[in-house]
XYZ file of N, CA, C and O in Angstrom:
684
model
N -20.092 -12.803 6.966
C -18.832 -13.233 6.375
C -18.025 -13.979 7.421
O -18.060 -13.630 8.598
N -17.290 -14.951 6.966
C -16.426 -15.688 7.879
C -15.031 -15.791 7.279
O -14.842 -15.688 6.060
N -14.088 -15.990 8.153
C -12.704 -16.120 7.735
C -12.516 -17.430 6.983
O -13.029 -18.479 7.386
N -11.790 -17.385 5.879
C -11.525 -18.584 5.077
C -10.595 -19.527 5.821
O -9.874 -19.131 6.734
N -10.595 -20.756 5.407
C -9.722 -21.763 6.007
C -8.305 -21.720 5.439
O -7.374 -22.156 6.075
N -8.150 -21.191 4.255
C -6.841 -21.188 3.606
C -6.058 -19.914 3.837
O -6.587 -18.892 4.258
N -4.774 -19.992 3.553
C -3.873 -18.840 3.662
C -3.276 -18.599 2.285
O -2.741 -19.513 1.658
N -3.367 -17.346 1.820
C -2.763 -16.993 0.535
C -1.256 -16.793 0.672
O -0.484 -17.276 -0.155
N -0.863 -16.034 1.720
C 0.557 -15.770 1.951
C 0.829 -15.860 3.441
O 0.164 -15.207 4.234
N 1.833 -16.641 3.797
C 2.186 -16.832 5.204
C 2.984 -15.636 5.716
O 3.496 -14.827 4.930
N 3.123 -15.573 7.020
C 3.926 -14.512 7.626
C 5.361 -14.565 7.097
O 5.957 -13.538 6.782
N 5.889 -15.744 6.966
C 7.262 -15.907 6.470
C 7.406 -15.409 5.034
O 8.362 -14.711 4.694
N 6.448 -15.761 4.179
C 6.470 -15.295 2.792
C 6.379 -13.770 2.727
O 7.068 -13.135 1.927
N 5.529 -13.216 3.568
C 5.349 -11.760 3.587
C 6.645 -11.067 3.974
O 7.101 -10.144 3.293
N 7.255 -11.503 5.069
C 8.475 -10.850 5.545
C 9.622 -10.998 4.542
O 10.412 -10.077 4.365
N 9.690 -12.144 3.876
C 10.720 -12.343 2.855
C 10.495 -11.389 1.684
O 11.437 -10.768 1.179
N 9.244 -11.247 1.259
C 8.954 -10.355 0.128
C 9.193 -8.892 0.494
O 9.713 -8.125 -0.325
N 8.828 -8.501 1.709
C 9.081 -7.129 2.163
C 10.577 -6.842 2.148
O 11.013 -5.775 1.714
N 11.377 -7.801 2.581
C 12.826 -7.640 2.571
C 13.342 -7.447 1.138
O 14.181 -6.582 0.884
N 12.822 -8.233 0.199
C 13.223 -8.100 -1.203
C 12.843 -6.730 -1.761
O 13.641 -6.089 -2.462
N 11.632 -6.273 -1.454
C 11.196 -4.956 -1.916
C 12.080 -3.859 -1.343
O 12.484 -2.934 -2.058
N 12.366 -3.943 -0.054
C 13.195 -2.928 0.611
C 14.574 -2.849 -0.025
O 15.100 -1.753 -0.246
N 15.163 -3.978 -0.329
C 16.488 -3.989 -0.964
C 16.444 -3.316 -2.340
O 17.354 -2.562 -2.693
N 15.402 -3.589 -3.106
C 15.279 -2.969 -4.427
C 15.068 -1.464 -4.307
O 15.680 -0.677 -5.030
N 14.204 -1.055 -3.388
C 13.947 0.377 -3.175
C 15.215 1.081 -2.707
O 15.569 2.153 -3.203
N 15.914 0.474 -1.760
C 17.167 1.052 -1.255
C 18.172 1.235 -2.384
O 18.824 2.276 -2.495
N 18.282 0.245 -3.255
C 19.201 0.324 -4.392
C 18.776 1.443 -5.354
O 19.599 2.242 -5.797
N 17.484 1.499 -5.664
C 16.977 2.480 -6.623
C 17.091 3.919 -6.121
O 17.218 4.841 -6.927
N 17.027 4.121 -4.804
C 17.062 5.479 -4.240
C 18.372 5.776 -3.502
O 18.449 6.743 -2.767
N 19.375 4.985 -3.731
C 20.658 5.166 -3.062
C 21.184 6.586 -3.248
O 21.217 7.110 -4.364
N 21.547 7.214 -2.136
C 22.107 8.554 -2.176
C 21.080 9.667 -2.320
O 21.445 10.836 -2.449
N 19.797 9.318 -2.294
C 18.743 10.325 -2.426
C 17.816 10.273 -1.218
O 17.581 9.215 -0.654
N 17.280 11.423 -0.879
C 16.272 11.469 0.176
C 14.974 10.893 -0.382
O 14.545 11.242 -1.470
N 14.366 9.996 0.377
C 13.134 9.345 -0.040
C 12.045 9.652 0.978
O 12.262 9.542 2.183
N 10.876 10.038 0.488
C 9.730 10.257 1.363
C 8.735 9.129 1.118
O 8.235 8.965 -0.002
N 8.487 8.341 2.149
C 7.457 7.315 2.088
C 6.138 7.989 2.442
O 6.009 8.599 3.498
N 5.182 7.876 1.568
C 3.883 8.521 1.724
C 2.847 7.395 1.827
O 2.405 6.859 0.816
N 2.503 7.014 3.057
C 1.666 5.840 3.275
C 0.204 6.214 3.458
O -0.122 7.215 4.085
N -0.662 5.378 2.916
C -2.098 5.588 2.999
C -2.653 4.774 4.176
O -2.467 3.560 4.249
N -3.302 5.484 5.088
C -3.867 4.855 6.290
C -5.167 4.136 5.954
O -5.852 4.504 5.036
N -5.521 3.148 6.708
C -4.916 2.507 7.844
C -4.232 1.218 7.426
O -3.344 0.734 8.110
N -4.691 0.644 6.334
C -4.262 -0.687 5.945
C -2.781 -0.867 5.687
O -2.250 -1.964 5.824
N -2.089 0.199 5.338
C -0.672 0.062 4.987
C 0.256 0.054 6.200
O 1.458 -0.140 6.037
N -0.258 0.253 7.399
C 0.604 0.412 8.581
C 1.558 -0.766 8.808
O 2.763 -0.540 8.954
N 1.102 -2.016 8.855
C 2.068 -3.108 9.057
C 3.115 -3.192 7.951
O 4.305 -3.363 8.219
N 2.675 -3.047 6.705
C 3.593 -3.081 5.568
C 4.594 -1.936 5.658
O 5.805 -2.137 5.509
N 4.115 -0.744 5.919
C 4.983 0.426 6.065
C 6.020 0.210 7.156
O 7.206 0.472 6.952
N 5.584 -0.251 8.318
C 6.495 -0.434 9.452
C 7.604 -1.426 9.105
O 8.785 -1.156 9.354
N 7.232 -2.555 8.513
C 8.245 -3.555 8.154
C 9.154 -3.042 7.043
O 10.370 -3.215 7.095
N 8.570 -2.399 6.047
C 9.341 -1.913 4.897
C 10.334 -0.832 5.298
O 11.517 -0.905 4.955
N 9.888 0.171 6.053
C 10.782 1.296 6.363
C 11.930 0.892 7.273
O 13.004 1.471 7.185
N 11.733 -0.114 8.113
C 12.830 -0.576 8.979
C 13.912 -1.280 8.182
O 15.050 -1.393 8.637
N 13.563 -1.755 7.002
C 14.531 -2.482 6.163
C 15.268 -1.584 5.171
O 16.244 -2.000 4.569
N 14.776 -0.366 4.959
C 15.408 0.545 4.003
C 16.439 1.392 4.740
O 16.104 2.139 5.655
N 17.698 1.279 4.334
C 18.758 2.088 4.919
C 18.941 3.328 4.058
O 18.816 3.271 2.848
N 19.226 4.436 4.690
C 19.411 5.673 3.949
C 18.527 6.770 4.514
O 17.949 6.645 5.583
N 18.436 7.862 3.774
C 17.693 9.039 4.203
C 16.214 8.869 3.860
O 15.799 9.088 2.722
N 15.424 8.435 4.839
C 14.009 8.158 4.624
C 13.161 9.047 5.522
O 13.408 9.136 6.722
N 12.192 9.723 4.924
C 11.213 10.530 5.659
C 9.873 9.826 5.555
O 9.702 8.919 4.746
N 8.912 10.297 6.336
C 7.606 9.649 6.358
C 6.493 10.671 6.466
O 6.583 11.627 7.243
N 5.467 10.468 5.674
C 4.219 11.200 5.848
C 3.082 10.207 5.668
O 3.193 9.246 4.906
N 2.023 10.428 6.417
C 0.855 9.556 6.354
C -0.295 10.327 5.723
O -0.431 11.529 5.923
N -1.123 9.610 4.987
C -2.267 10.218 4.314
C -3.514 9.451 4.708
O -3.530 8.222 4.717
N -4.560 10.197 4.995
C -5.866 9.593 5.201
C -6.754 10.086 4.074
O -6.839 11.288 3.814
N -7.374 9.156 3.381
C -8.259 9.521 2.279
C -9.680 9.145 2.675
O -9.922 8.080 3.212
N -10.612 10.033 2.378
C -12.012 9.838 2.769
C -12.945 10.071 1.587
O -12.660 10.876 0.705
N -14.064 9.393 1.615
C -15.214 9.659 0.751
C -14.927 9.596 -0.743
O -15.270 10.504 -1.486
N -14.339 8.520 -1.202
C -14.143 8.338 -2.627
C -15.429 7.760 -3.209
O -15.841 6.662 -2.864
N -16.115 8.543 -4.042
C -17.372 8.105 -4.643
C -17.242 8.235 -6.153
O -17.077 9.337 -6.673
N -17.305 7.115 -6.856
C -17.217 7.115 -8.314
C -16.002 7.870 -8.833
O -16.059 8.542 -9.862
N -14.901 7.808 -8.081
C -13.680 8.471 -8.518
C -13.684 9.967 -8.314
O -12.827 10.661 -8.824
N -14.644 10.493 -7.559
C -14.740 11.941 -7.354
C -14.979 12.235 -5.882
O -15.353 11.366 -5.103
N -14.785 13.474 -5.522
C -15.132 13.975 -4.187
C -14.355 13.303 -3.060
O -14.924 12.938 -2.047
N -13.082 13.144 -3.210
C -12.263 12.597 -2.132
C -11.578 13.734 -1.400
O -11.263 14.766 -1.988
N -11.365 13.537 -0.121
C -10.558 14.490 0.617
C -9.277 13.784 1.034
O -9.281 12.591 1.318
N -8.196 14.519 1.033
C -6.898 13.960 1.381
C -6.366 14.745 2.567
O -6.227 15.967 2.495
N -6.088 14.048 3.654
C -5.574 14.678 4.859
C -4.154 14.184 5.095
O -3.929 12.983 5.256
N -3.187 15.104 5.084
C -1.803 14.756 5.383
C -1.603 14.882 6.887
O -2.020 15.867 7.494
N -0.953 13.895 7.492
C -0.771 13.905 8.942
C 0.565 14.498 9.371
O 0.870 14.495 10.549
N 1.351 14.960 8.436
C 2.609 15.613 8.797
C 2.858 16.774 7.843
O 2.204 16.895 6.813
N 3.812 17.589 8.201
C 4.102 18.774 7.389
C 5.298 18.570 6.470
O 5.899 19.539 6.025
N 5.651 17.335 6.169
C 6.774 17.070 5.270
C 6.450 17.667 3.898
O 5.407 17.374 3.310
N 7.339 18.517 3.416
C 7.175 19.151 2.113
C 7.602 18.161 1.035
O 8.729 17.668 1.049
N 6.718 17.863 0.113
C 7.018 16.896 -0.944
C 7.621 17.548 -2.185
O 8.101 16.855 -3.075
N 7.635 18.861 -2.208
C 8.163 19.591 -3.349
C 9.645 19.273 -3.553
O 10.459 19.391 -2.647
N 9.964 18.827 -4.775
C 11.345 18.522 -5.101
C 11.878 17.240 -4.478
O 13.068 16.964 -4.551
N 11.017 16.441 -3.891
C 11.441 15.195 -3.217
C 11.102 13.973 -4.073
O 10.253 14.020 -4.957
N 11.778 12.889 -3.758
C 11.460 11.595 -4.356
C 10.429 10.953 -3.433
O 10.718 10.669 -2.272
N 9.219 10.750 -3.959
C 8.100 10.266 -3.152
C 7.704 8.870 -3.595
O 7.527 8.605 -4.792
N 7.563 7.992 -2.606
C 7.098 6.635 -2.853
C 5.807 6.434 -2.069
O 5.805 6.440 -0.838
N 4.701 6.294 -2.795
C 3.413 6.040 -2.161
C 3.373 4.578 -1.741
O 3.606 3.685 -2.554
N 3.100 4.341 -0.458
C 3.033 2.983 0.097
C 1.564 2.651 0.318
O 0.885 3.290 1.115
N 1.081 1.653 -0.396
C -0.328 1.286 -0.386
C -0.481 -0.173 0.025
O 0.365 -1.005 -0.322
N -1.551 -0.481 0.753
C -1.778 -1.865 1.157
C -2.241 -2.724 -0.012
O -1.731 -3.797 -0.251
N -3.235 -2.231 -0.754
C -3.758 -3.001 -1.884
C -4.260 -2.046 -2.965
O -4.835 -1.006 -2.672
N -4.004 -2.416 -4.208
C -4.548 -1.683 -5.341
C -5.543 -2.612 -6.012
O -5.169 -3.686 -6.490
N -6.811 -2.204 -5.976
C -7.818 -3.014 -6.648
C -8.403 -2.245 -7.830
O -7.912 -2.379 -8.933
N -9.391 -1.385 -7.630
C -9.972 -0.659 -8.774
C -8.996 0.344 -9.369
O -9.069 0.650 -10.548
N -8.105 0.899 -8.539
C -7.155 1.908 -8.994
C -7.706 3.321 -8.919
O -6.965 4.293 -9.104
N -8.982 3.480 -8.619
C -9.623 4.801 -8.621
C -9.009 5.720 -7.558
O -8.629 6.855 -7.849
N -8.909 5.238 -6.340
C -8.376 6.064 -5.254
C -6.914 6.418 -5.494
O -6.512 7.569 -5.335
N -6.124 5.432 -5.890
C -4.704 5.677 -6.133
C -4.507 6.651 -7.294
O -3.654 7.543 -7.219
N -5.286 6.509 -8.348
C -5.195 7.431 -9.480
C -5.484 8.860 -9.025
O -4.756 9.789 -9.382
N -6.503 9.038 -8.218
C -6.859 10.356 -7.692
C -5.710 10.927 -6.869
O -5.329 12.082 -7.031
N -5.151 10.109 -5.982
C -4.052 10.555 -5.133
C -2.830 10.936 -5.959
O -2.225 11.992 -5.733
N -2.459 10.115 -6.918
C -1.279 10.388 -7.739
C -1.434 11.702 -8.509
O -0.503 12.504 -8.568
N -2.596 11.926 -9.076
C -2.846 13.180 -9.798
C -2.765 14.375 -8.857
O -2.208 15.416 -9.212
N -3.305 14.221 -7.650
C -3.239 15.297 -6.655
C -1.785 15.596 -6.280
O -1.380 16.754 -6.252
N -1.019 14.549 -5.980
C 0.370 14.751 -5.569
C 1.181 15.426 -6.674
O 1.964 16.334 -6.406
N 1.007 14.968 -7.900
C 1.746 15.563 -9.018
C 1.373 17.029 -9.216
O 2.243 17.875 -9.420
N 0.089 17.337 -9.165
C -0.377 18.693 -9.450
C -0.173 19.662 -8.284
O 0.174 20.819 -8.487
N -0.362 19.184 -7.054
C -0.382 20.076 -5.893
C 0.880 20.047 -5.037
O 1.151 21.001 -4.315
N 1.646 18.967 -5.087
C 2.770 18.817 -4.161
C 4.137 18.880 -4.830
O 5.144 18.978 -4.154
N 4.207 18.757 -6.144
C 5.432 18.967 -6.900
C 6.620 18.079 -6.578
O 7.749 18.576 -6.481
N 6.432 16.762 -6.459
C 7.599 15.910 -6.215
C 8.493 15.799 -7.449
O 8.019 15.944 -8.578
N 9.769 15.541 -7.220
C 10.707 15.296 -8.319
C 10.365 13.986 -9.012
O 10.393 13.886 -10.226
N 10.071 12.974 -8.200
C 9.641 11.692 -8.747
C 8.523 11.154 -7.865
O 8.446 11.467 -6.677
N 7.667 10.342 -8.469
C 6.507 9.791 -7.769
C 6.281 8.369 -8.244
O 6.030 8.141 -9.427
N 6.435 7.425 -7.326
C 6.243 6.015 -7.651
C 5.352 5.368 -6.605
O 5.089 5.935 -5.555
N 4.928 4.132 -6.904
C 4.008 3.400 -6.033
C 4.616 2.072 -5.624
O 5.146 1.337 -6.459
N 4.495 1.771 -4.333
C 4.847 0.464 -3.789
C 3.581 -0.105 -3.167
O 3.098 0.399 -2.152
N 3.021 -1.119 -3.791
C 1.786 -1.745 -3.305
C 2.109 -3.124 -2.739
O 2.740 -3.939 -3.410
N 1.640 -3.358 -1.533
C 1.833 -4.678 -0.936
C 1.081 -5.736 -1.740
O 1.625 -6.772 -2.077
N -0.183 -5.448 -2.072
C -0.988 -6.377 -2.863
C -1.543 -5.680 -4.099
O -1.886 -4.503 -4.058
N -1.645 -6.435 -5.165
C -2.214 -5.949 -6.414
C -3.320 -6.915 -6.825
O -3.113 -8.126 -6.857
N -4.513 -6.363 -7.104
C -5.656 -7.166 -7.537
C -6.069 -6.698 -8.938
O -7.050 -5.973 -9.111
N -5.319 -7.097 -9.974
C -5.559 -6.574 -11.323
C -6.937 -6.912 -11.900
O -7.450 -6.165 -12.726
N -7.551 -8.002 -11.466
C -8.868 -8.381 -11.988
C -9.938 -7.347 -11.646
O -10.957 -7.268 -12.327
N -9.720 -6.562 -10.596
C -10.706 -5.568 -10.151
C -10.449 -4.179 -10.741
O -11.207 -3.247 -10.494
N -9.392 -4.031 -11.535
C -8.952 -2.714 -12.006
C -9.979 -2.046 -12.920
O -10.467 -2.657 -13.855
N -10.275 -0.783 -12.593
C -11.134 0.065 -13.433
C -10.325 1.199 -14.045
O -10.674 1.709 -15.103
N -9.261 1.609 -13.346
C -8.367 2.659 -13.820
C -6.946 2.113 -13.730
O -6.531 1.639 -12.679
N -6.224 2.170 -14.830
C -4.845 1.677 -14.813
C -3.949 2.659 -14.057
O -3.997 3.869 -14.312
N -3.180 2.137 -13.141
C -2.230 2.933 -12.364
C -0.882 2.208 -12.374
O -0.835 0.985 -12.390
N 0.197 2.971 -12.377
C 1.515 2.331 -12.377
C 1.857 1.799 -10.984
O 1.673 2.490 -9.986
N 2.313 0.565 -10.930
C 2.811 -0.005 -9.677
C 4.269 -0.361 -9.937
O 4.568 -1.257 -10.729
N 5.165 0.364 -9.298
C 6.595 0.197 -9.539
C 7.199 -0.914 -8.698
O 8.177 -1.547 -9.100
N 6.649 -1.112 -7.507
C 7.100 -2.169 -6.599
C 5.847 -2.898 -6.126
O 4.936 -2.283 -5.589
N 5.812 -4.211 -6.334
C 4.625 -5.013 -6.040
C 5.020 -6.167 -5.123
O 5.946 -6.914 -5.437
N 4.283 -6.283 -4.029
C 4.530 -7.398 -3.128
C 4.011 -8.700 -3.719
O 4.772 -9.586 -4.085
N 2.699 -8.790 -3.838
C 2.050 -9.999 -4.357
C 0.843 -9.612 -5.203
O 0.227 -8.582 -4.980
N 0.494 -10.479 -6.140
C -0.745 -10.353 -6.887
C -1.747 -11.305 -6.258
O -1.406 -12.453 -5.940
N -2.970 -10.806 -6.064
C -4.009 -11.621 -5.413
C -5.212 -11.776 -6.333
O -5.462 -10.924 -7.187
N -5.965 -12.860 -6.140
C -7.188 -13.050 -6.929
C -8.269 -12.067 -6.478
O -8.142 -11.408 -5.447
N -9.332 -12.001 -7.242
C -10.433 -11.076 -6.952
C -11.305 -11.633 -5.820
O -12.447 -12.046 -6.042
N -10.735 -11.637 -4.628
C -11.430 -12.033 -3.401
C -11.275 -10.906 -2.398
O -10.398 -10.062 -2.551
N -12.081 -10.927 -1.353
C -11.955 -9.919 -0.301
C -10.892 -10.403 0.676
O -11.161 -11.247 1.529
N -9.665 -9.905 0.517
C -8.542 -10.370 1.318
C -8.407 -9.562 2.607
O -8.749 -8.378 2.653
N -7.914 -10.239 3.645
C -7.722 -9.623 4.953
C -6.411 -10.103 5.554
O -5.838 -11.095 5.136
N -5.971 -9.362 6.575
C -4.747 -9.698 7.282
C -3.640 -8.718 6.946
O -3.727 -7.974 5.963
N -2.636 -8.665 7.796
C -1.466 -7.807 7.596
C -1.885 -6.374 7.277
O -1.386 -5.741 6.363
N -2.875 -5.885 8.023
C -3.350 -4.516 7.867
C -4.667 -4.381 7.134
O -5.394 -3.414 7.332
N -4.990 -5.322 6.283
C -6.242 -5.256 5.534
C -7.383 -5.799 6.392
O -7.208 -6.782 7.115
N -8.550 -5.155 6.265
C -9.636 -5.514 7.168
C -10.937 -5.792 6.443
O -11.103 -5.487 5.271
N -11.846 -6.355 7.194
C -13.253 -6.459 6.856
C -13.995 -5.897 8.051
O -13.941 -6.472 9.136
N -14.589 -4.719 7.885
C -15.286 -4.013 8.973
C -14.406 -3.882 10.209
O -14.830 -4.187 11.328
N -13.155 -3.455 9.998
C -12.159 -3.233 11.053
C -11.716 -4.510 11.762
O -11.054 -4.460 12.789
N -12.039 -5.651 11.212
C -11.619 -6.931 11.786
C -10.503 -7.540 10.936
O -10.406 -7.291 9.745
N -9.687 -8.336 11.568
C -8.643 -9.146 10.934
C -7.384 -8.386 10.527
O -6.464 -8.984 9.972
N -7.287 -7.087 10.805
C -6.072 -6.343 10.475
C -4.836 -6.944 11.154
O -3.734 -6.828 10.650
N -5.041 -7.519 12.322
C -3.933 -8.000 13.135
C -3.383 -9.361 12.702
O -2.366 -9.806 13.246
N -3.998 -10.017 11.753
C -3.479 -11.313 11.310
C -2.105 -11.121 10.672
O -1.918 -10.203 9.867
N -1.145 -11.986 10.981
C 0.202 -11.831 10.413
C 0.342 -12.441 9.012
O 1.422 -12.470 8.444
N -0.741 -12.934 8.459
C -0.751 -13.564 7.141
C -1.914 -12.981 6.335
O -2.729 -12.216 6.850
N -2.002 -13.369 5.061
C -3.085 -12.923 4.195
C -4.001 -14.103 3.901
O -3.546 -15.178 3.487
N -5.292 -13.878 4.135
C -6.318 -14.852 3.823
C -7.492 -14.081 3.221
O -7.306 -12.953 2.767
N -8.664 -14.660 3.219
C -9.825 -13.962 2.675
C -11.048 -14.294 3.523
O -11.013 -15.204 4.333
N -12.097 -13.505 3.304
C -13.361 -13.793 3.975
C -14.333 -14.339 2.955
O -14.271 -14.006 1.770
N -15.231 -15.189 3.444
C -16.219 -15.824 2.573
C -17.609 -15.559 3.113
O -17.795 -15.466 4.330
N -18.608 -15.493 2.222
C -19.985 -15.347 2.697
C -20.406 -16.578 3.512
O -19.949 -17.684 3.221
N -21.216 -16.353 4.516
C -21.666 -17.492 5.340
C -22.865 -18.159 4.724
O -23.636 -17.593 4.034
């Protein structure tokens, strides 16, 4: 695979959209404690930019998800002891494509962690790849059904550091 020549979203477009999302989230959660629940590793750049723009009472927990096979047998590892019970939780995701992993996580959080509210903020949405419908309350950008990289998204751990979004192509 090789890096494409084109750019889907520039660094400037990304930062502007993150700012818009942060303002909407801040408005929607004004006066309430908000827990950002980010999925590792791809969401790190988005999370960092987003949380710095949200003013108010914001907590953070990170989640690592492993071994999702056919929508079953996933393990979820929380990296902090933030109690989600009775809290307003916003899942921060880098990209939603099939929806299988996010659907599993949302069901787990609702059943096992007892949040007052549970919403999703996805940096990228790839609806053409969807196998399970999941609610996305805050959406950065919609992308075509390509293997996108940059701004945290990778191909074999490469290209996460790009400040823009592009895609990889077969050689």
